[in-house]
XYZ file of C-alpha atoms in Angstrom:
262
model
C 34.728 -1.861 -141.060
C 34.832 1.494 -138.768
C 32.603 2.931 -136.183
C 30.481 5.603 -137.483
C 29.115 8.524 -135.144
C 27.513 11.613 -135.305
C 28.893 14.797 -133.076
C 26.125 17.199 -131.123
C 25.636 20.900 -130.430
C 28.756 20.651 -127.911
C 31.002 18.666 -130.429
C 30.708 15.812 -128.305
C 30.814 12.552 -130.522
C 28.184 9.585 -129.961
C 27.238 6.608 -131.349
C 24.331 7.219 -133.389
C 22.623 4.091 -132.671
C 22.801 5.207 -128.481
C 20.332 6.820 -127.173
C 20.710 9.619 -124.946
C 18.486 10.468 -122.264
C 19.234 14.064 -120.435
C 18.975 14.165 -116.633
C 16.095 15.464 -115.188
C 16.901 18.580 -113.315
C 17.157 17.388 -109.971
C 19.741 14.349 -111.154
C 21.914 17.009 -112.625
C 22.344 18.981 -109.998
C 23.099 15.694 -107.768
C 25.641 15.077 -110.037
C 26.927 18.454 -109.784
C 27.225 18.119 -106.211
C 29.545 14.962 -106.464
C 31.559 15.525 -109.150
C 34.818 15.101 -107.742
C 35.744 19.096 -107.702
C 32.780 19.549 -105.545
C 33.415 16.644 -103.306
C 36.642 18.100 -102.410
C 35.084 21.413 -101.862
C 31.745 20.375 -99.406
C 33.986 18.060 -97.355
C 36.642 21.198 -96.696
C 33.269 23.327 -95.824
C 32.394 20.606 -93.252
C 28.835 21.349 -91.940
C 28.237 24.156 -93.609
C 28.279 22.648 -96.855
C 26.046 19.956 -95.267
C 23.736 22.989 -94.250
C 23.950 24.258 -97.955
C 23.334 20.952 -99.910
C 20.697 19.173 -97.024
C 18.879 21.697 -95.450
C 18.962 23.088 -91.932
C 17.099 19.523 -90.375
C 20.312 17.627 -91.594
C 22.502 21.172 -90.176
C 20.992 20.653 -86.855
C 21.862 16.466 -86.610
C 25.634 17.762 -87.150
C 26.967 17.231 -83.450
C 28.247 19.833 -82.422
C 31.843 20.272 -80.381
C 31.285 20.365 -76.999
C 33.856 20.807 -74.002
C 31.431 17.192 -72.343
C 34.823 15.287 -72.979
C 36.940 17.815 -70.542
C 34.099 18.188 -67.629
C 32.953 14.090 -68.137
C 32.888 11.413 -65.553
C 36.244 10.233 -66.854
C 37.783 13.192 -66.389
C 35.772 13.116 -63.389
C 37.395 10.082 -61.794
C 40.826 10.885 -62.781
C 40.569 14.448 -60.718
C 39.411 11.671 -57.719
C 42.256 9.253 -58.080
C 44.785 10.432 -60.334
C 46.702 8.045 -63.111
C 45.932 4.301 -62.153
C 49.369 2.348 -61.873
C 48.350 -1.480 -62.104
C 49.817 -3.319 -59.052
C 53.245 -4.983 -58.869
C 54.167 -7.423 -56.793
C 57.099 -6.599 -54.480
C 57.628 -10.569 -53.855
C 61.902 -10.928 -53.474
C 63.539 -15.213 -53.892
C 63.836 -17.624 -56.299
C 61.131 -19.416 -57.838
C 60.835 -23.029 -56.545
C 59.921 -24.372 -60.323
C 64.220 -23.326 -60.560
C 64.996 -21.723 -64.219
C 65.311 -24.291 -66.790
C 61.350 -25.097 -66.696
C 61.188 -23.843 -71.041
C 63.557 -26.745 -71.835
C 61.263 -29.632 -70.577
C 60.650 -31.883 -73.008
C 57.234 -32.608 -73.653
C 55.851 -36.078 -72.346
C 53.136 -37.763 -72.893
C 50.943 -38.604 -70.048
C 48.771 -42.595 -70.175
C 45.557 -42.815 -71.315
C 42.958 -42.093 -68.606
C 39.866 -43.688 -70.206
C 39.796 -47.191 -68.907
C 41.242 -49.454 -71.578
C 43.865 -47.206 -73.333
C 46.669 -46.942 -71.132
C 48.562 -48.619 -74.123
C 46.779 -47.259 -77.157
C 42.978 -48.077 -78.374
C 41.692 -51.394 -77.079
C 41.406 -54.094 -78.850
C 37.579 -54.708 -78.227
C 34.635 -53.043 -76.419
C 33.678 -53.862 -73.309
C 30.306 -55.546 -72.353
C 27.578 -54.112 -71.672
C 27.227 -56.224 -68.308
C 30.285 -55.000 -67.092
C 27.615 -52.737 -65.630
C 25.707 -53.897 -62.657
C 23.489 -50.832 -61.245
C 23.351 -47.011 -61.422
C 23.348 -43.911 -59.074
C 21.991 -41.007 -59.555
C 23.468 -37.911 -57.408
C 21.393 -34.470 -56.936
C 23.638 -31.325 -56.383
C 22.023 -28.181 -54.977
C 22.618 -25.558 -52.833
C 21.272 -22.879 -50.270
C 19.263 -21.091 -53.365
C 18.064 -24.608 -54.477
C 17.630 -26.949 -51.502
C 13.987 -27.135 -51.561
C 13.900 -28.478 -55.593
C 16.091 -31.529 -54.390
C 13.634 -32.064 -51.425
C 10.658 -32.253 -54.149
C 12.299 -33.851 -56.414
C 13.671 -36.516 -53.928
C 10.148 -37.159 -52.340
C 8.851 -37.909 -55.642
C 11.081 -40.389 -56.591
C 10.578 -42.021 -52.817
C 7.114 -42.347 -53.825
C 7.395 -43.734 -57.056
C 10.376 -46.165 -57.299
C 12.039 -48.845 -55.383
C 15.483 -47.255 -54.841
C 18.069 -47.222 -52.585
C 17.490 -43.608 -51.266
C 20.843 -42.644 -49.135
C 21.084 -39.158 -46.746
C 21.285 -35.791 -47.302
C 24.468 -34.414 -47.822
C 24.783 -30.969 -46.453
C 28.677 -30.811 -47.503
C 31.232 -32.498 -49.860
C 30.764 -36.139 -49.637
C 33.140 -38.644 -51.448
C 34.078 -37.135 -55.004
C 31.041 -35.221 -54.744
C 32.323 -31.714 -54.516
C 28.703 -29.735 -53.663
C 25.558 -30.378 -51.470
C 23.654 -33.855 -53.018
C 21.835 -36.803 -52.300
C 21.948 -39.618 -54.275
C 19.641 -42.816 -55.093
C 20.833 -46.022 -56.647
C 18.661 -48.328 -58.828
C 18.894 -51.210 -60.560
C 19.414 -51.556 -64.694
C 15.892 -52.347 -65.571
C 14.989 -49.338 -64.121
C 16.861 -47.400 -66.732
C 14.563 -46.720 -69.684
C 12.366 -45.180 -67.003
C 14.126 -43.016 -63.847
C 16.647 -41.323 -67.465
C 13.397 -39.992 -68.966
C 11.832 -39.031 -65.791
C 14.504 -37.480 -64.150
C 15.271 -35.376 -67.623
C 11.601 -34.127 -67.173
C 12.178 -33.706 -63.582
C 15.210 -32.128 -62.995
C 13.666 -29.009 -62.176
C 17.579 -27.466 -63.806
C 18.894 -29.164 -60.550
C 22.788 -30.593 -62.016
C 22.743 -34.734 -61.676
C 24.540 -36.695 -62.438
C 24.129 -40.227 -63.530
C 26.600 -42.793 -63.954
C 26.570 -46.909 -63.855
C 28.566 -49.237 -61.338
C 31.430 -51.493 -62.406
C 34.204 -52.546 -61.313
C 36.093 -49.196 -61.595
C 34.308 -46.301 -59.599
C 37.015 -43.801 -60.874
C 35.617 -44.013 -64.542
C 32.432 -44.639 -63.210
C 32.273 -40.649 -61.834
C 34.261 -38.790 -64.608
C 34.697 -40.999 -68.088
C 31.002 -43.445 -68.172
C 28.878 -40.852 -67.242
C 25.118 -39.057 -67.835
C 24.588 -35.501 -67.034
C 20.812 -33.683 -67.019
C 21.076 -29.713 -67.177
C 25.211 -29.116 -67.221
C 28.480 -30.876 -65.471
C 30.345 -29.903 -62.216
C 33.541 -30.968 -61.047
C 33.639 -34.082 -59.806
C 36.658 -34.911 -57.711
C 37.160 -38.996 -58.331
C 40.570 -39.348 -59.909
C 42.119 -40.533 -57.333
C 38.683 -43.309 -56.650
C 40.020 -46.904 -56.569
C 37.797 -49.851 -56.296
C 37.234 -51.469 -52.840
C 38.120 -55.367 -52.541
C 37.400 -57.818 -50.215
C 39.462 -59.903 -48.037
C 40.696 -61.815 -50.727
C 42.166 -59.180 -53.156
C 38.472 -59.260 -55.426
C 37.082 -56.405 -56.801
C 33.573 -55.338 -55.032
C 31.060 -53.589 -57.365
C 28.306 -51.482 -55.534
C 25.325 -53.345 -54.603
C 21.868 -51.631 -54.684
C 19.897 -52.834 -52.064
C 16.466 -50.992 -52.334
C 15.108 -49.181 -48.658
C 11.928 -47.176 -49.235
C 8.833 -48.505 -50.864
C 6.778 -47.248 -53.635
C 3.543 -45.310 -53.213
C 2.330 -43.501 -56.165
C 1.641 -44.740 -59.224
C 3.672 -43.233 -62.170
C 2.370 -40.689 -64.483
C 1.687 -41.091 -68.204
C 0.178 -39.020 -70.630
């Protein structure tokens, strides 16, 4: 079966079943402007062609070439300082590491997580290994008033062992801090209380087990954010018989304010 075509007045074939809709005058004008031959002319003409096709407003929006770049801030900086050259150290000598470090084999370090020194543990630790908890509150020159308020609030409400102010790094704690210790039964209350009353301070809550290094580095709960703790060298204290000693909590403040409830 052959397709049947008719011819229009211009001698162009078209399908007799096809409906031809004539462009409006403005559509045809745009079609003529955007034809390939016209596009090359328009782009070649540049801003003048933009003004011709889109009007004076579009022409006004075309940025004019100025000598701003030649007199701008970068040029002034260059005139004042000249070309900026990177500083290159003039140190002389031999590296303390020698010249063969790239050839060193990759060594696998021992596992740091307790019980994984030789692979995965065979069973989980007992939750009763945790004997008590510490809460450490870190502050600085700008936040000490917040720390003082939280310290007073906690001492008024909980039977905790409240330590001294540490205005310098102490133990594994690298910034000023204070802490209080508390027994396990207070954990479900103190954790949400601290979360809601942190005032934005960085707070470390950790358990007390027979491994103080792991207590400070791996078994931790942080409120708001974490910060470095210099506990990698911590070792468990031992008594005269060599037995590991776990931190004891001896409350030294008596609550005087009832906990707020919603």
